Coordinates of C-alpha atoms in Angstrom, one line a residue:
M1 CA -122.6 -38.8 -71.6
S2 CA -124.1 -39.6 -68.2
R3 CA -122.7 -42.1 -65.8
A4 CA -125.7 -44.5 -66.5
G5 CA -125.1 -44.2 -70.2
R6 CA -121.4 -45.1 -69.8
I7 CA -122.3 -48.2 -67.7
R8 CA -124.9 -49.3 -70.3
E9 CA -122.3 -48.8 -73.1
A10 CA -119.8 -50.9 -71.2
L11 CA -122.3 -53.7 -70.7
T12 CA -123.4 -53.7 -74.3
S13 CA -120.0 -53.4 -75.9
G14 CA -119.2 -56.1 -78.5
R15 CA -122.8 -56.1 -79.8
G16 CA -123.2 -58.1 -83.0
A17 CA -120.6 -60.9 -83.3
H18 CA -120.4 -61.8 -79.5
W19 CA -122.6 -62.7 -76.6
H20 CA -123.6 -59.5 -74.9
P21 CA -126.1 -58.4 -72.2
T22 CA -129.3 -56.9 -73.5
D23 CA -131.0 -53.8 -72.3
A24 CA -133.5 -56.1 -70.4
L25 CA -130.6 -57.3 -68.2
V26 CA -129.6 -53.7 -67.3
R27 CA -133.2 -52.7 -66.6
G28 CA -133.9 -55.9 -64.6
A29 CA -130.9 -55.5 -62.4
A30 CA -131.4 -51.7 -61.9
V31 CA -135.1 -52.0 -61.2
G32 CA -134.8 -55.1 -59.1
V33 CA -132.1 -53.7 -56.8
G34 CA -133.9 -50.3 -56.6
L35 CA -137.2 -51.8 -55.6
V36 CA -135.6 -54.1 -53.0
V37 CA -133.5 -51.3 -51.5
L38 CA -136.4 -48.8 -51.6
G39 CA -138.8 -51.3 -50.0
G40 CA -136.3 -52.0 -47.2
L41 CA -135.8 -48.3 -46.5
I42 CA -139.4 -47.3 -46.4
H43 CA -140.6 -50.7 -44.9
R44 CA -142.9 -51.5 -47.8
V45 CA -143.1 -55.3 -48.4
E46 CA -144.9 -55.0 -51.8
L47 CA -142.0 -53.2 -53.3
V48 CA -139.7 -55.9 -52.2
L49 CA -142.0 -58.6 -53.6
F50 CA -142.0 -56.7 -57.0
G51 CA -138.3 -56.3 -57.1
A52 CA -137.1 -59.7 -55.8
P53 CA -138.3 -61.7 -58.9
L54 CA -136.5 -59.2 -61.2
L55 CA -133.3 -59.4 -59.2
L56 CA -133.5 -63.2 -59.0
S57 CA -134.0 -63.7 -62.7
T58 CA -131.1 -61.4 -63.4
L59 CA -128.9 -63.4 -61.0
V60 CA -130.0 -66.7 -62.6
A61 CA -129.1 -65.4 -66.1
L62 CA -125.7 -64.3 -64.8
V63 CA -124.8 -67.7 -63.4
T64 CA -126.2 -69.7 -66.4
T65 CA -123.5 -71.0 -68.7
I66 CA -123.8 -69.6 -72.2
G67 CA -121.2 -69.7 -74.9
G68 CA -120.2 -70.9 -78.3
K69 CA -120.7 -69.2 -81.6
P70 CA -124.1 -69.7 -83.2
D71 CA -123.8 -70.9 -86.7
V72 CA -126.5 -70.7 -89.5
R73 CA -125.8 -72.6 -92.8
V74 CA -127.9 -72.9 -95.9
R75 CA -127.9 -76.2 -97.9
G76 CA -129.8 -77.5 -100.8
L77 CA -129.7 -74.3 -102.8
P78 CA -128.4 -74.8 -106.3
R79 CA -126.7 -72.1 -108.3
T80 CA -129.3 -72.3 -111.1
G81 CA -132.9 -73.2 -111.2
E82 CA -136.2 -72.9 -112.9
V83 CA -138.9 -70.3 -112.4
G84 CA -141.3 -71.3 -109.6
A85 CA -141.0 -72.8 -106.2
A86 CA -137.9 -74.5 -104.8
K87 CA -137.0 -75.8 -101.3
S88 CA -133.9 -75.3 -99.2
V89 CA -132.9 -76.2 -95.7
V90 CA -131.4 -73.9 -93.1
D91 CA -129.3 -75.6 -90.4
V92 CA -128.9 -73.8 -87.1
D93 CA -126.4 -74.5 -84.3
P94 CA -127.5 -72.0 -81.6
G95 CA -124.7 -72.6 -79.2
L96 CA -124.7 -73.4 -75.4
G97 CA -127.5 -72.0 -73.3
A98 CA -129.5 -70.5 -76.1
E99 CA -133.3 -70.5 -75.7
V100 CA -134.8 -68.3 -78.5
L101 CA -133.9 -67.8 -82.2
A102 CA -135.0 -64.9 -84.3
I103 CA -134.2 -65.5 -88.0
R104 CA -135.3 -63.9 -91.3
L105 CA -136.7 -66.4 -93.7
P106 CA -138.9 -66.1 -96.9
A107 CA -142.6 -66.6 -96.4
G108 CA -143.3 -68.6 -99.6
G109 CA -143.1 -65.5 -101.8
P110 CA -140.4 -63.3 -103.4
G111 CA -138.2 -61.2 -101.1
L112 CA -136.2 -61.9 -98.0
G113 CA -139.3 -62.3 -95.9
P114 CA -140.1 -61.4 -92.3
V115 CA -138.3 -62.3 -89.1
H116 CA -139.5 -65.5 -87.5
L117 CA -139.3 -66.2 -83.7
L118 CA -138.5 -69.9 -83.1
P119 CA -137.2 -72.0 -80.2
A120 CA -133.4 -72.5 -80.3
S121 CA -134.0 -76.3 -80.5
A122 CA -135.0 -75.9 -84.1
A123 CA -131.9 -77.5 -85.7
S124 CA -133.2 -77.7 -89.3
I125 CA -135.7 -75.3 -90.9
E126 CA -137.2 -76.1 -94.3
V127 CA -137.7 -73.0 -96.5
V128 CA -139.8 -72.6 -99.6
L129 CA -138.3 -70.2 -102.1
R130 CA -140.4 -68.7 -104.9
R131 CA -139.5 -66.3 -107.7
N132 CA -141.7 -65.8 -110.7
A133 CA -139.2 -63.9 -112.9
W134 CA -136.1 -65.3 -114.6
G135 CA -132.8 -63.7 -114.1
E136 CA -130.4 -63.2 -111.2
G137 CA -131.8 -62.5 -107.7
V138 CA -131.4 -63.0 -104.0
D139 CA -133.5 -65.8 -102.6
L140 CA -132.4 -66.1 -99.0
R141 CA -130.5 -64.0 -96.4
P142 CA -130.9 -65.7 -93.0
D143 CA -130.2 -62.7 -90.7
H144 CA -130.4 -64.0 -87.2
L145 CA -130.2 -63.3 -83.5
V146 CA -129.9 -65.9 -80.7
A147 CA -131.1 -65.1 -77.1
G148 CA -130.1 -66.8 -73.9
P149 CA -132.2 -67.3 -70.7
D150 CA -135.1 -64.9 -70.5
G151 CA -133.6 -62.9 -73.4
L152 CA -131.1 -61.2 -71.0
F153 CA -128.1 -62.2 -73.1
A154 CA -128.0 -62.2 -76.9
H155 CA -125.7 -63.0 -79.8
G156 CA -126.3 -60.8 -82.7
P157 CA -128.0 -59.5 -84.7
V158 CA -125.9 -61.0 -87.5
T159 CA -126.4 -60.0 -91.1
A160 CA -125.9 -63.1 -93.1
P161 CA -124.5 -63.3 -96.6
E162 CA -127.0 -63.2 -99.4
R163 CA -127.7 -66.5 -101.2
G164 CA -129.3 -66.4 -104.6
R165 CA -129.8 -68.4 -107.8
V166 CA -129.9 -67.7 -111.5
L167 CA -133.3 -68.6 -112.7
L168 CA -133.2 -69.7 -116.4
P169 CA -135.7 -68.3 -118.9
L170 CA -138.8 -70.4 -119.5
V171 CA -138.8 -72.8 -122.5
H172 CA -142.1 -73.2 -124.3
Q173 CA -142.6 -76.4 -126.2
L174 CA -143.1 -75.4 -129.8
P175 CA -142.3 -76.8 -133.3
A176 CA -139.1 -75.4 -134.7
G177 CA -140.5 -75.2 -138.3
L178 CA -138.7 -76.0 -141.5
L179 CA -135.1 -74.9 -141.6
P180 CA -132.8 -74.2 -144.5
A181 CA -130.6 -77.2 -144.7
R182 CA -126.8 -77.3 -144.7
A183 CA -125.3 -80.6 -145.6
R184 CA -122.9 -82.1 -143.2
G185 CA -122.8 -85.6 -144.3
L186 CA -126.0 -87.7 -144.6
V187 CA -127.3 -86.8 -141.2
G188 CA -129.9 -84.4 -139.9
A189 CA -133.6 -83.8 -139.7
H190 CA -134.2 -81.4 -142.7
R191 CA -134.7 -82.1 -146.3
T192 CA -132.3 -80.6 -148.8
W193 CA -132.9 -80.0 -152.5
R194 CA -130.0 -82.2 -153.5
P195 CA -130.3 -86.0 -154.0
G196 CA -129.4 -88.3 -151.1
D197 CA -130.5 -91.3 -149.1
S198 CA -133.6 -90.2 -147.2
V199 CA -137.0 -91.7 -147.3
E200 CA -138.7 -88.8 -149.2
L201 CA -139.0 -89.3 -152.9
R202 CA -137.4 -86.6 -155.1
D203 CA -137.6 -88.0 -158.7
I204 CA -137.6 -91.1 -160.8
R205 CA -135.0 -91.1 -163.6
A206 CA -133.2 -93.5 -166.0
F207 CA -130.5 -95.8 -164.6
Q208 CA -126.9 -94.4 -164.8
P209 CA -123.6 -96.0 -164.2
G210 CA -122.8 -95.8 -160.5
D211 CA -126.4 -96.1 -159.3
R212 CA -127.1 -98.7 -156.6
L213 CA -129.2 -101.7 -157.6
R214 CA -131.4 -101.3 -154.5
R215 CA -132.7 -98.0 -155.9
I216 CA -134.2 -99.6 -159.0
D217 CA -137.9 -99.1 -159.3
W218 CA -138.9 -102.4 -160.9
R219 CA -142.5 -101.4 -161.5
V220 CA -141.5 -98.3 -163.6
S221 CA -138.7 -100.2 -165.3
L222 CA -141.0 -103.0 -166.5
R223 CA -143.5 -100.5 -167.9
A224 CA -140.7 -98.4 -169.6
G225 CA -138.6 -101.3 -170.8
T226 CA -135.4 -99.7 -169.4
L227 CA -134.1 -99.5 -165.9
H228 CA -135.2 -96.6 -163.8
V229 CA -134.1 -95.7 -160.2
R230 CA -135.8 -93.8 -157.4
E231 CA -134.0 -90.6 -156.3
H232 CA -134.5 -89.4 -152.8
H233 CA -133.8 -86.1 -151.0
A234 CA -130.8 -85.8 -148.8
E235 CA -131.2 -85.2 -145.1
A236 CA -129.0 -82.6 -143.5
D237 CA -128.7 -80.8 -140.2
A238 CA -128.7 -77.1 -139.9
D239 CA -127.0 -74.2 -138.1
V240 CA -129.1 -71.6 -136.4
V241 CA -127.8 -68.3 -135.0
L242 CA -130.1 -66.4 -132.6
A243 CA -129.2 -62.7 -132.9
L244 CA -130.5 -60.9 -129.7
D245 CA -130.9 -57.2 -129.6
T246 CA -130.1 -56.2 -126.0
R247 CA -129.7 -52.5 -126.7
L248 CA -133.3 -51.6 -125.9
D249 CA -135.8 -52.8 -123.4
V250 CA -139.2 -51.2 -123.8
E251 CA -142.6 -51.9 -122.4
Q252 CA -146.2 -51.0 -123.4
D253 CA -146.2 -47.6 -121.7
L254 CA -144.2 -45.0 -123.6
G255 CA -143.9 -42.9 -120.5
E256 CA -141.7 -45.6 -118.8
W257 CA -139.2 -46.0 -121.7
S258 CA -136.8 -43.6 -120.1
V259 CA -137.1 -45.1 -116.6
G260 CA -134.9 -48.1 -115.7
A261 CA -136.3 -51.3 -114.4
K262 CA -136.2 -51.5 -110.6
G263 CA -135.3 -54.7 -108.7
A264 CA -135.3 -56.9 -111.8
T265 CA -133.0 -58.0 -114.6
T266 CA -135.5 -56.9 -117.3
R267 CA -138.9 -55.3 -117.5
S268 CA -141.6 -58.0 -117.0
G269 CA -143.4 -58.3 -120.3
G270 CA -141.0 -55.9 -122.1
S271 CA -139.3 -56.4 -125.4
L272 CA -136.1 -57.9 -123.9
D273 CA -138.1 -60.3 -121.7
L274 CA -140.1 -61.4 -124.7
A275 CA -136.9 -61.8 -126.9
V276 CA -135.1 -63.9 -124.3
R277 CA -138.0 -66.2 -123.8
A278 CA -138.5 -66.5 -127.5
A279 CA -134.7 -67.3 -128.0
A280 CA -134.8 -69.9 -125.3
S281 CA -137.8 -71.6 -126.8
L282 CA -136.5 -71.6 -130.3
A283 CA -133.1 -72.9 -129.2
A284 CA -134.8 -75.8 -127.3
G285 CA -136.9 -76.7 -130.4
Y286 CA -134.0 -76.7 -132.8
L287 CA -131.6 -78.6 -130.4
R288 CA -134.3 -81.2 -129.8
Q289 CA -134.2 -82.2 -133.5
G290 CA -130.4 -82.4 -133.6
D291 CA -129.4 -79.0 -135.0
R292 CA -126.6 -76.7 -133.9
V293 CA -127.6 -73.4 -132.3
G294 CA -125.5 -70.4 -131.4
L295 CA -126.1 -67.0 -129.8
V296 CA -125.0 -63.5 -130.8
D297 CA -125.5 -60.4 -128.6
L298 CA -125.9 -57.5 -131.1
G299 CA -125.0 -54.9 -128.5
R300 CA -122.0 -56.8 -127.0
P301 CA -120.6 -59.3 -129.4
Q302 CA -118.1 -60.7 -126.9
L303 CA -121.0 -62.3 -125.0
G304 CA -122.0 -64.6 -127.8
V305 CA -122.0 -68.4 -127.8
R306 CA -120.6 -70.6 -130.6
A307 CA -123.0 -73.0 -132.3
G308 CA -123.3 -76.4 -130.7
A309 CA -125.7 -79.2 -130.2
G310 CA -127.1 -81.3 -127.3
R311 CA -128.6 -80.6 -123.9
R312 CA -125.5 -79.0 -122.5
Q313 CA -125.7 -76.4 -125.3
L314 CA -129.3 -75.5 -124.3
L315 CA -128.2 -75.1 -120.7
R316 CA -125.3 -73.0 -121.8
L317 CA -127.5 -70.8 -124.0
R318 CA -130.1 -70.2 -121.3
N319 CA -127.4 -69.2 -118.8
Q320 CA -125.8 -66.9 -121.4
L321 CA -129.2 -65.3 -122.1
V322 CA -129.3 -64.2 -118.5
V323 CA -125.8 -62.8 -118.7
C324 CA -126.7 -60.9 -121.9
A325 CA -129.8 -59.5 -120.2
R326 CA -127.8 -58.5 -117.1
S327 CA -125.3 -56.6 -119.3
A328 CA -128.0 -55.1 -121.5
G329 CA -127.7 -51.4 -122.3
W330 CA -127.6 -49.0 -125.2
A331 CA -125.0 -49.4 -127.8
Q332 CA -124.8 -47.0 -130.7
K333 CA -124.4 -49.7 -133.4
P334 CA -125.4 -53.3 -133.5
V335 CA -122.7 -55.8 -134.6
L336 CA -123.1 -59.1 -136.4
R337 CA -119.8 -60.2 -137.9
A338 CA -119.5 -62.6 -140.8
E339 CA -117.4 -65.0 -138.7
Q340 CA -120.2 -65.3 -136.2
V341 CA -122.5 -66.7 -138.7
P342 CA -121.7 -70.1 -140.4
H343 CA -122.2 -70.2 -144.2
G344 CA -125.8 -71.3 -145.0
A345 CA -127.0 -70.8 -141.4
L346 CA -130.4 -69.5 -140.5
V347 CA -130.2 -66.2 -138.7
V348 CA -133.1 -65.2 -136.4
V349 CA -132.9 -61.6 -135.4
L350 CA -135.0 -60.8 -132.3
S351 CA -135.5 -57.1 -131.9
P352 CA -138.1 -54.4 -131.4
F353 CA -136.7 -52.7 -134.6
L354 CA -136.9 -49.2 -133.2
D355 CA -133.9 -47.9 -135.2
A356 CA -132.5 -48.1 -138.7
E357 CA -129.2 -49.6 -137.7
V358 CA -130.6 -53.0 -136.7
V359 CA -132.7 -53.0 -140.0
E360 CA -129.5 -52.5 -142.0
L361 CA -127.8 -55.2 -140.2
T362 CA -130.6 -57.7 -140.8
V363 CA -130.7 -56.8 -144.5
H364 CA -126.9 -57.1 -144.8
A365 CA -127.0 -60.6 -143.2
A366 CA -129.6 -61.6 -145.9
R367 CA -127.4 -60.3 -148.7
R368 CA -124.5 -62.4 -147.5
G369 CA -126.5 -65.5 -148.6
N370 CA -128.1 -66.5 -145.2
V371 CA -131.8 -67.1 -144.7
V372 CA -132.7 -64.4 -142.2
L373 CA -135.9 -64.3 -140.2
A374 CA -136.8 -61.1 -138.3
V375 CA -138.9 -61.6 -135.1
D376 CA -140.5 -58.4 -133.9
V377 CA -140.7 -58.4 -130.1
L378 CA -142.1 -54.9 -129.7
P379 CA -144.9 -55.3 -127.1
E380 CA -148.4 -55.1 -128.5
G381 CA -150.9 -52.4 -127.4
L382 CA -148.5 -49.5 -126.9
R383 CA -149.9 -46.7 -124.7
P384 CA -149.1 -43.0 -125.1
D385 CA -147.4 -40.9 -122.5
R386 CA -150.2 -39.3 -120.5
S387 CA -147.9 -36.7 -118.9
T388 CA -147.6 -34.7 -122.2
E389 CA -150.1 -33.4 -124.6
W390 CA -148.0 -34.8 -127.5
G391 CA -148.2 -38.4 -126.2
A392 CA -150.8 -39.6 -128.8
A393 CA -149.0 -37.9 -131.7
T394 CA -145.7 -39.4 -130.6
L395 CA -147.1 -42.9 -130.4
K396 CA -148.6 -42.5 -133.9
V397 CA -145.3 -41.4 -135.4
L398 CA -143.4 -44.2 -133.6
E399 CA -145.9 -46.8 -135.0
L400 CA -145.6 -45.5 -138.5
E401 CA -141.8 -45.5 -138.4
H402 CA -141.8 -49.0 -137.0
E403 CA -144.1 -50.3 -139.8
V404 CA -141.8 -48.6 -142.4
R405 CA -138.8 -50.4 -141.0
L406 CA -140.6 -53.8 -141.1
E407 CA -141.8 -53.1 -144.7
A408 CA -138.3 -52.3 -145.8
M409 CA -137.0 -55.7 -144.5
R410 CA -139.9 -57.4 -146.3
R411 CA -139.0 -55.6 -149.6
H412 CA -135.4 -57.0 -149.2
G413 CA -136.7 -60.6 -148.9
V414 CA -136.5 -60.8 -145.1
P415 CA -139.7 -62.4 -143.6
V416 CA -141.0 -60.5 -140.6
V417 CA -143.1 -62.2 -137.9
T418 CA -144.4 -61.3 -134.5
W419 CA -143.5 -63.8 -131.8
D420 CA -146.2 -66.1 -130.4
A421 CA -145.9 -69.3 -128.4
R422 CA -147.6 -71.3 -131.1
A423 CA -144.8 -70.4 -133.7
A424 CA -147.2 -70.9 -136.6
A425 CA -146.2 -67.7 -138.2
I426 CA -142.5 -68.6 -137.8
S427 CA -143.0 -72.0 -139.4
G428 CA -144.8 -70.5 -142.4
A429 CA -142.2 -67.8 -142.9
L430 CA -139.4 -70.4 -142.8
R431 CA -141.2 -72.6 -145.2
E432 CA -141.5 -69.8 -147.6
A433 CA -137.9 -68.6 -147.0
A434 CA -136.5 -72.1 -147.7
R435 CA -138.4 -72.5 -150.9
P436 CA -136.0 -72.7 -153.9
G437 CA -136.2 -69.9 -156.4
R438 CA -137.9 -67.5 -154.0
R439 CA -137.6 -63.8 -155.0
R440 CA -134.9 -61.8 -153.1

């Protein structure tokens, strides 16, 4: 290394976490002294006039007091949030003698954003954060560099820690549909087929010992000449288990099925993305009417959530859906244990149904006595792999096999629907499934 290189390295040592001279200081001092000395030796006043300002600015920077450790802090950034725009504030303490601040901030869109050049007097900076996909991600990493007088001294660059949020899956407002009821006392929002104390009439029958007098239908009793009572349906709450198949995440293009998603938790518009949003929407609808909702990850049963009710349960389920999607990956056999499903609960299986194992699991759950609904989340409009001449034939075989699996579930009494935000198909399927005396 040359002598000049060793001098430059000595001047710039400690770069990053300490105040250090910049290359502009070295060049300003060297060029300023050189021009002044050369102008004096050869008696050229113009060289002295060019070199003197450079030398003076360097001397002013050397005698100016700079110090302190610049500090950049992020506040107002919650750990969880909703998809869309959010605001945060970056507080900056530039230290003594700082003039310019270079900081990396988002520009209203996804990503870390460009570097912004601001005066060091900017103590608080409001930042707009925007991410359009649910899941985990980095929203802000305020890398920064603080410069002193004329940029001749600098502190940094400093790579700041990443700050991110967990964006919860979107919840679509939709009707939950009719549920198979499970009596837990005389509470709930669903009609059972046993007598009770609701407002919906079930039958009118003859008076029996033990009947309450307020149930007597006087109009019918006067016509019949004997006492008759009104019998109503009981109202009960229900248990709902959302069984999420996280073993596969496929999109419309078959050529991309073997390629992992880059920079995102799931493929946007893929089967897992659709299944998670459907599960969150169904959970919100059922919990809104007072039911208990649980979650089962068919690929990793340890990530499930026990059935519960209330707003906190919805928040817990939405967070856990993100955890399930983050841990998604192939598992040879889906698992749905009997202890994970309360007796009489509705089981909603959300899967693309691309293998026979998940079909067998769904049918087995129905044979245990639960009402099971299969929600097909395979993306519509599949496209063949254009990189091979067998792409169209492969797509045709896949579609035929998929339809065979769905038909096998229908033959075993499991209604199969395709998810849509209106949930009309789901409501009709549940109404048929909850009908007494239906054929298994």
